[in-house]
CSV table of N, CA and C in Angstrom, one decimal:
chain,number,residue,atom,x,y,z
A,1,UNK,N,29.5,18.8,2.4
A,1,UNK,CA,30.0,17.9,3.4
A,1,UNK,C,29.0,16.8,3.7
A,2,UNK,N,29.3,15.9,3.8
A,2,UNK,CA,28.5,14.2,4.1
A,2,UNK,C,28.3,14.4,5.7
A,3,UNK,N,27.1,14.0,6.2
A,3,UNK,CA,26.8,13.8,7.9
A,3,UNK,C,26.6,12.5,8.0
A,4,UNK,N,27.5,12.0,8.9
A,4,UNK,CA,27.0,10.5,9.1
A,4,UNK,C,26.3,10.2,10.1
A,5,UNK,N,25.1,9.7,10.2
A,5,UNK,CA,24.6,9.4,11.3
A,5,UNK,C,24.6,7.9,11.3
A,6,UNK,N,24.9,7.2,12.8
A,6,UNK,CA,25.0,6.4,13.0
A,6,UNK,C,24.2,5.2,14.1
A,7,UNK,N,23.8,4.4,13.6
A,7,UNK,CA,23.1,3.1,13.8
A,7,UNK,C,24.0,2.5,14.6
A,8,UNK,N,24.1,2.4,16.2
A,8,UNK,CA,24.9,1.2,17.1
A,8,UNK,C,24.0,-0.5,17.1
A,9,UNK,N,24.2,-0.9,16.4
A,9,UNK,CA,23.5,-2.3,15.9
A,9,UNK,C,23.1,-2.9,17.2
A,10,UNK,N,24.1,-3.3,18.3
A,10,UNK,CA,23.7,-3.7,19.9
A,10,UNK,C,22.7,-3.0,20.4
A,11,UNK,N,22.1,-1.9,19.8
A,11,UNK,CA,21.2,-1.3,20.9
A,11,UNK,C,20.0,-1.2,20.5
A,12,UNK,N,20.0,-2.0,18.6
A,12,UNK,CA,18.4,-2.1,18.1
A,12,UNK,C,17.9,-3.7,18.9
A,13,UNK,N,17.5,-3.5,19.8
A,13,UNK,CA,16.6,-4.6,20.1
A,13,UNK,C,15.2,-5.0,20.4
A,14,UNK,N,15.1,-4.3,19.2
A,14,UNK,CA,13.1,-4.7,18.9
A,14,UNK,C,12.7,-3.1,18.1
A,15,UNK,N,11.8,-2.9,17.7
A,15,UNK,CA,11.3,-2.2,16.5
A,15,UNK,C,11.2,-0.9,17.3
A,16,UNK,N,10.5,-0.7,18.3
A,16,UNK,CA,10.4,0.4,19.3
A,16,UNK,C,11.4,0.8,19.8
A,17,UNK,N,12.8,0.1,19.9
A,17,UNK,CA,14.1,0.7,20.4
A,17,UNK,C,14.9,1.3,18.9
A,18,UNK,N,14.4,0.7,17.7
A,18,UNK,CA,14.9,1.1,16.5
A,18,UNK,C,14.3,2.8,16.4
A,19,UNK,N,13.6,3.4,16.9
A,19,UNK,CA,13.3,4.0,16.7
A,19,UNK,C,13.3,5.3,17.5
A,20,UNK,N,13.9,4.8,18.8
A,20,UNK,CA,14.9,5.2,19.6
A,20,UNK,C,16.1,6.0,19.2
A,21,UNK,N,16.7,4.9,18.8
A,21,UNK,CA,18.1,4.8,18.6
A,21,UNK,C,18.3,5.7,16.8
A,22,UNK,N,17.2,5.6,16.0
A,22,UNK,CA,17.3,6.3,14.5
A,22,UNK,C,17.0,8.1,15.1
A,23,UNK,N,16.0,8.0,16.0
A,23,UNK,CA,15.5,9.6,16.1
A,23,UNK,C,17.0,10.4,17.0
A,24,UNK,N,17.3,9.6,17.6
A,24,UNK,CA,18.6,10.5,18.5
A,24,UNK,C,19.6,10.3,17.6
A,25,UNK,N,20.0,9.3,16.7
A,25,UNK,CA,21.4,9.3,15.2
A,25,UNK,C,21.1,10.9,14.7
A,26,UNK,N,20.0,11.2,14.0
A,26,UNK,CA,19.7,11.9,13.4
A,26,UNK,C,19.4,13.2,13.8
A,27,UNK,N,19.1,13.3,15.0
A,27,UNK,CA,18.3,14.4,15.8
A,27,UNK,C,18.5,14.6,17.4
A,28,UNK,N,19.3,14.1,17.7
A,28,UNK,CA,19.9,14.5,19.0
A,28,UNK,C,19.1,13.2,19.7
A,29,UNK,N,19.2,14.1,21.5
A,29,UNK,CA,18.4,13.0,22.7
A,29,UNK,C,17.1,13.2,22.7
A,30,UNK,N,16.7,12.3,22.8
A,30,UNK,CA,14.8,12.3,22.3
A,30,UNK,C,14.5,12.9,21.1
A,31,UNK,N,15.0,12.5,20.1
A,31,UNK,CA,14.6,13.0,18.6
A,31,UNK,C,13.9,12.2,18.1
A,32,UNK,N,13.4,13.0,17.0
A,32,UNK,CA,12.3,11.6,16.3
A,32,UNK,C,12.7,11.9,14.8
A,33,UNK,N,12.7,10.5,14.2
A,33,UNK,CA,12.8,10.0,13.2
A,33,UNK,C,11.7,9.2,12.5
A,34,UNK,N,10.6,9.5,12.7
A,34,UNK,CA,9.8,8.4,12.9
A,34,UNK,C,9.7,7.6,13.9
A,35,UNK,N,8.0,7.1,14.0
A,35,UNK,CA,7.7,6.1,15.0
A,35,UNK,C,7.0,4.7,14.4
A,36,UNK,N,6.4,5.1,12.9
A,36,UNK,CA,6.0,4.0,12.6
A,36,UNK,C,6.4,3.8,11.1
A,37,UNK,N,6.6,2.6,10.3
A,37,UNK,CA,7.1,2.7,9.0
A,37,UNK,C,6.6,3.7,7.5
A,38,UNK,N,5.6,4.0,8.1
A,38,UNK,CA,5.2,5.1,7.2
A,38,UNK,C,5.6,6.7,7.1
A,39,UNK,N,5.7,7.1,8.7
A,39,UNK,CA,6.6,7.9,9.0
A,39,UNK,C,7.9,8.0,8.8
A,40,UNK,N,8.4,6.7,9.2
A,40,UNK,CA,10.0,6.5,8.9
A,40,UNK,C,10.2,7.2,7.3
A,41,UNK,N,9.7,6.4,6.3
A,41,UNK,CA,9.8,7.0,4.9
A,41,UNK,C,9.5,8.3,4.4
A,42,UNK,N,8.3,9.0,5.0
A,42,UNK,CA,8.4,10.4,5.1
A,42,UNK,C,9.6,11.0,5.5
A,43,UNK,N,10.3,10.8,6.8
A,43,UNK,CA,11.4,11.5,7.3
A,43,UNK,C,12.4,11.3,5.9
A,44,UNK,N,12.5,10.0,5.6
A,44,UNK,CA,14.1,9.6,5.1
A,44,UNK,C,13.2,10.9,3.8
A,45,UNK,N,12.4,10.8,2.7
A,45,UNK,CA,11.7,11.5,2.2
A,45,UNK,C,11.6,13.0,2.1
A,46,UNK,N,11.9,13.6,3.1
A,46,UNK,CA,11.6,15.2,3.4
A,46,UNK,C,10.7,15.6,4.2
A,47,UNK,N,10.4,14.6,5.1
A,47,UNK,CA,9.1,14.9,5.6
A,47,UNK,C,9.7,15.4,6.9
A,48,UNK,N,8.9,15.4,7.8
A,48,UNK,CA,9.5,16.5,9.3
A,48,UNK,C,10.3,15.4,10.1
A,49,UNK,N,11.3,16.2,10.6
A,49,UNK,CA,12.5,15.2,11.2
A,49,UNK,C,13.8,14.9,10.0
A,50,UNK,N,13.4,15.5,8.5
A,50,UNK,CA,14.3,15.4,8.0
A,50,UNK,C,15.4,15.7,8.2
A,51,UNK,N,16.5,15.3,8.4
A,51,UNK,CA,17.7,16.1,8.5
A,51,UNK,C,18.2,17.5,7.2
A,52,UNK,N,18.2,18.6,7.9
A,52,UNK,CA,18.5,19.9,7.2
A,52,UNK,C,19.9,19.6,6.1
A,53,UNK,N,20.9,19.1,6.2
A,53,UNK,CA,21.7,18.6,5.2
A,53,UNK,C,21.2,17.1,4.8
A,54,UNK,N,20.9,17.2,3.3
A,54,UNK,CA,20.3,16.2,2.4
A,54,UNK,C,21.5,15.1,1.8
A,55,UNK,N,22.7,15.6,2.2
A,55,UNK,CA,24.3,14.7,1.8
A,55,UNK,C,24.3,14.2,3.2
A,56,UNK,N,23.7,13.3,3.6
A,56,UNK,CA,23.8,12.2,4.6
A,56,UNK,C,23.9,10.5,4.2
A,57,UNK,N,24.4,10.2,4.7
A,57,UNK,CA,25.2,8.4,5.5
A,57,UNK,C,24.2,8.1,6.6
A,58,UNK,N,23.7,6.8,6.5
A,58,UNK,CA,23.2,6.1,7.7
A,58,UNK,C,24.3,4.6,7.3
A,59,UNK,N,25.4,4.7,8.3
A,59,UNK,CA,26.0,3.8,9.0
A,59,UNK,C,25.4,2.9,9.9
A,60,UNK,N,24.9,1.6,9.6
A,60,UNK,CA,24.4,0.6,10.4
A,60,UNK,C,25.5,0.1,11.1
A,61,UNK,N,26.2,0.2,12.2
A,61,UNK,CA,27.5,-0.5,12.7
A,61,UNK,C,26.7,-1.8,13.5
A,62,UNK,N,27.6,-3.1,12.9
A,62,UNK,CA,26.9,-4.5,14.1
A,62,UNK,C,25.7,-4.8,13.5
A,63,UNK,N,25.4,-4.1,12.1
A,63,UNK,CA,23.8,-4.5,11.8
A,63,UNK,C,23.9,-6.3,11.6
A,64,UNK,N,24.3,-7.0,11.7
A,64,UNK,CA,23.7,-8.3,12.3
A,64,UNK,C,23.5,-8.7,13.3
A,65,UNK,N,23.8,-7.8,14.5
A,65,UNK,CA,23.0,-8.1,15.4
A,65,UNK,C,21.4,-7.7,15.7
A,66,UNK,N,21.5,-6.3,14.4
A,66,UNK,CA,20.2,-5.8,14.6
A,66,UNK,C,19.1,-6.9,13.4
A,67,UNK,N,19.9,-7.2,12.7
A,67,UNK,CA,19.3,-8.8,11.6
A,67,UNK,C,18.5,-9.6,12.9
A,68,UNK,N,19.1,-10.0,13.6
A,68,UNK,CA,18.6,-11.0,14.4
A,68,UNK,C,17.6,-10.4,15.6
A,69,UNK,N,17.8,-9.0,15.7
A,69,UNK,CA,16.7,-8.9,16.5
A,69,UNK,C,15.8,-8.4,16.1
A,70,UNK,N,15.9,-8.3,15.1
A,70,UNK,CA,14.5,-7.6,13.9
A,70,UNK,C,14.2,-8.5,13.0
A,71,UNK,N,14.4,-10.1,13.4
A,71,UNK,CA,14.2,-11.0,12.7
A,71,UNK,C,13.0,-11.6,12.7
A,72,UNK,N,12.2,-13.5,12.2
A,72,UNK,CA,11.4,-13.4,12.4
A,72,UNK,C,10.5,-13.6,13.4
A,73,UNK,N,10.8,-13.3,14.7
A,73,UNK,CA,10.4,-13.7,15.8
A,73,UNK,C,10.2,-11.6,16.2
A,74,UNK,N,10.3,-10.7,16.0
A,74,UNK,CA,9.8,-9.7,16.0
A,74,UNK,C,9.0,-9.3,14.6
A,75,UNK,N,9.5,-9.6,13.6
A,75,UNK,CA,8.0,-9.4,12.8
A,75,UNK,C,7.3,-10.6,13.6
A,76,UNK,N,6.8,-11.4,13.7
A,76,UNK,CA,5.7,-12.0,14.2
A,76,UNK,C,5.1,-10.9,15.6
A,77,UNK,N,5.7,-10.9,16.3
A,77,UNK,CA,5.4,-9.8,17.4
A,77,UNK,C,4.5,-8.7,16.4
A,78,UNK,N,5.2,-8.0,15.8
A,78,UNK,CA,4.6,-6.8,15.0
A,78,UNK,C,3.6,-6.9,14.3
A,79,UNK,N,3.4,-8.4,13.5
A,79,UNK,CA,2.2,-8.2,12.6
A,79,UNK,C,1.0,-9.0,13.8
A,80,UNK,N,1.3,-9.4,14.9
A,80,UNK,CA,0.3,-9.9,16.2
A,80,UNK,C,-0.6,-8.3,16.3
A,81,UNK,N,0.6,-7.3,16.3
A,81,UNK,CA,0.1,-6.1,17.1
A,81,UNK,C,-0.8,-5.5,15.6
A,82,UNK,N,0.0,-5.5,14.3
A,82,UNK,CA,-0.7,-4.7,13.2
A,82,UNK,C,-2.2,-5.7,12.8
A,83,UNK,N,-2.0,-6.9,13.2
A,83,UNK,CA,-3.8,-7.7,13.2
A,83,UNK,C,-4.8,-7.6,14.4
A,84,UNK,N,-4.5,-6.6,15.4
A,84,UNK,CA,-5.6,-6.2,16.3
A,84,UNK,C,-6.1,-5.1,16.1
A,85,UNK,N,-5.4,-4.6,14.8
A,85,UNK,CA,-5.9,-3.4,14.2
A,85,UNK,C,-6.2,-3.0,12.7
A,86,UNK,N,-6.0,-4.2,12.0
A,86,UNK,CA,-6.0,-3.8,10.6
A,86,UNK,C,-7.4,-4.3,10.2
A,87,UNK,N,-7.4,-3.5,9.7
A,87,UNK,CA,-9.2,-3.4,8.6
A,87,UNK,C,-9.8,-4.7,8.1
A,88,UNK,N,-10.7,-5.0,8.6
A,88,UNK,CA,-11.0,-6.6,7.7
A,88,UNK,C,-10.5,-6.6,6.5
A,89,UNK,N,-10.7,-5.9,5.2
A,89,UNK,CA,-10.4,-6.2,4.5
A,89,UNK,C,-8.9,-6.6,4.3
A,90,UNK,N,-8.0,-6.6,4.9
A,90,UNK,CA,-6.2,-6.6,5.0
A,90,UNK,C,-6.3,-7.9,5.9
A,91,UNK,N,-7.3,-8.1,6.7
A,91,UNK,CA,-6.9,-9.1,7.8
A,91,UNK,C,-6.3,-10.3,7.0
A,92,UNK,N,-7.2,-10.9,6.2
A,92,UNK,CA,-6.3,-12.3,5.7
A,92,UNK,C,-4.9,-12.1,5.0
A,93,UNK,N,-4.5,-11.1,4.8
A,93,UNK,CA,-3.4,-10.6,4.2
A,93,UNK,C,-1.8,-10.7,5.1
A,94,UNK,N,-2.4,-10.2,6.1
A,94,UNK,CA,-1.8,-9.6,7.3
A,94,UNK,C,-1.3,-11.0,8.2
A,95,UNK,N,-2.7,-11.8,8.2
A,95,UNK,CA,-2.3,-13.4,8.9
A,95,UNK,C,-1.5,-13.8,7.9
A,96,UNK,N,-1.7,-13.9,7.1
A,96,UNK,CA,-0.7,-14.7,5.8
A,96,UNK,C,0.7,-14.1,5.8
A,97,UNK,N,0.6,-13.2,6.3
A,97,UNK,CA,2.4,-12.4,6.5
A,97,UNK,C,2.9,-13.2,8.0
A,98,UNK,N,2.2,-12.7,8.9
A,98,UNK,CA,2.1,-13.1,10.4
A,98,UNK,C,2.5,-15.0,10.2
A,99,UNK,N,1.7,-15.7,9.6
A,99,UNK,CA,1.5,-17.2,9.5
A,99,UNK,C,3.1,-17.6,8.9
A,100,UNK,N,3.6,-16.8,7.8
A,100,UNK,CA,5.1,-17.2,7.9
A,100,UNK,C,6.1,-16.6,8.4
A,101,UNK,N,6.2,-15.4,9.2
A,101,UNK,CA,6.9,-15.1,10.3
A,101,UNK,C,7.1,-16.0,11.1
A,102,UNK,N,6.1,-16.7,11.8
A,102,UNK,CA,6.0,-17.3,12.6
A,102,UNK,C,6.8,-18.7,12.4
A,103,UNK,N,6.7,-19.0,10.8
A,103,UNK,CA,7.6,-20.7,10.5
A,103,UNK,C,8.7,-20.3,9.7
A,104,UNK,N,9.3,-18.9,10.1
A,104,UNK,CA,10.9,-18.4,9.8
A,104,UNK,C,10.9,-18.2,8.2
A,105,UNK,N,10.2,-17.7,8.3
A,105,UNK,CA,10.2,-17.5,6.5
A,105,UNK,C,9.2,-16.2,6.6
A,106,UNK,N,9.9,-15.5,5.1
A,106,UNK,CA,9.5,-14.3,4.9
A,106,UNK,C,10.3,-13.0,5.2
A,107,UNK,N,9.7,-11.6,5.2
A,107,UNK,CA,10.5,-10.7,4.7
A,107,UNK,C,10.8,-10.5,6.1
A,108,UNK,N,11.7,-9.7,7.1
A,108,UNK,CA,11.6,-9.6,8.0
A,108,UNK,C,11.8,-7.8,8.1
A,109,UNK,N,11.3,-7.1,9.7
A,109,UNK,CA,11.1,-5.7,10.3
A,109,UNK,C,12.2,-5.3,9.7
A,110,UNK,N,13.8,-6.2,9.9
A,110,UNK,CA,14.9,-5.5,9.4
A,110,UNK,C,14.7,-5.2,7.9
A,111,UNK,N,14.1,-6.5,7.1
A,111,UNK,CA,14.2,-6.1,5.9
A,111,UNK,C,13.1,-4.8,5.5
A,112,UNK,N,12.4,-4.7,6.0
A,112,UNK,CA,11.1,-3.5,5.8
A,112,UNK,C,12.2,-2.2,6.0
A,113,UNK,N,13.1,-2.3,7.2
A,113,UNK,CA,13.6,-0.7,7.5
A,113,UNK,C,14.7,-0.5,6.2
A,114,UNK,N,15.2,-1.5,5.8
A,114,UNK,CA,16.3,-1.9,5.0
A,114,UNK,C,15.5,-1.3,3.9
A,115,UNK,N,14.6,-1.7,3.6
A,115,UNK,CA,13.9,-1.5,1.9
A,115,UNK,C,13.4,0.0,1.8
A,116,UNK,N,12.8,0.5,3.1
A,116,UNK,CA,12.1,1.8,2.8
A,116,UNK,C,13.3,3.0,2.8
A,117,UNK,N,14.8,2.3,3.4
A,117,UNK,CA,15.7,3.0,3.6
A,117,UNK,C,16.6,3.0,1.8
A,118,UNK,N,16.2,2.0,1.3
A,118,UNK,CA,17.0,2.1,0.0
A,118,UNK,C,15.9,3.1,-1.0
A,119,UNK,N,14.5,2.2,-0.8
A,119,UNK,CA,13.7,3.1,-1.5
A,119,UNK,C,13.8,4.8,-1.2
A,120,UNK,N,13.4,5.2,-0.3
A,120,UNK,CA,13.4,6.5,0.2
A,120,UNK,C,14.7,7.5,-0.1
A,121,UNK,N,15.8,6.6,0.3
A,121,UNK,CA,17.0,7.7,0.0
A,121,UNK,C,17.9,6.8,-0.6
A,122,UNK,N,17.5,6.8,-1.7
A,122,UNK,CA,18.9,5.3,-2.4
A,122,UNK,C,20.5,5.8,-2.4
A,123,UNK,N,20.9,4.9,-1.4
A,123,UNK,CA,22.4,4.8,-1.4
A,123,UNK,C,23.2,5.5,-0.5
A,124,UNK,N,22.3,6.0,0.7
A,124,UNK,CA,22.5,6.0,1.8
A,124,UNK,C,23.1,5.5,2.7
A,125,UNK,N,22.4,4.1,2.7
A,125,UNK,CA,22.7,3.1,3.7
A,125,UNK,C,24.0,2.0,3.5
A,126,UNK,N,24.8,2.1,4.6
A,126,UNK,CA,26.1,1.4,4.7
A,126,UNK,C,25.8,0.5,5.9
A,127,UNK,N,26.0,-1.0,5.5
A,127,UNK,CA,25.5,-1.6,6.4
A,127,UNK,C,27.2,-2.1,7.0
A,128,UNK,N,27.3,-1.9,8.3
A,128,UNK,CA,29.3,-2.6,9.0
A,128,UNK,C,28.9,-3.1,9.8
């Protein structure tokens, strides 16, 4: 039997509420699903937080509203926060991501959760 866990698009609004709203789909109230993208891919992966039935659905419901709040005006937010911390060596890397966030261009947070979700568990994800 298929479990669908589901994504309420209105209530991702910013990367830290995505992560909210993915750990309780999956795992009840205050569940975790991941807190940061590396984690996230572990879970979807097998990692802890996996869900115990492996025949699962992640239903994104309204995911254009979560497009636009995971767009590029929060990756810019995000790569502000991942350049007060990233290793010199990544820094010019990291501004160069950050520098076109900022002039609407480039990949965005939705698309990172989008990609590690197709990578990780291909064919999962149903975006409505």
């Amino acid at each position: 039997m298929t479990v669908t866990y589901v994504i309420p698009g209105a209530e991702v609004t910013g990367l830290e509420r995505f992560w909210e709203v993915i750990g309780e789909a999956v795992n009840g109230p205050d569940g975790y699903f991941g807190r940061n993208l590396d984690a996230f891919a572990d879970c979807l992966g097998g990692g802890y937080g996996t869900p115990d039935d492996r025949d699962f659905v992640i239903e994104w419901r309204d995911h254009d509203l979560s497009r636009r709040a995971l767009g590029h005006e929060e990756t810019a937010r995000q790569l502000r926060l991942r350049l007060a911390r990233v290793p010199d060596a990544n820094r010019a890397f990291v501004q160069g991501q950050l520098t076109e966030a900022e002039a609407g261009r480039g990949s965005t947070v939705f698309d990172w959760l989008t990609e590690i979700i197709d990578d990780r568990a291909p064919g999962v994800l149903r975006l409505l």
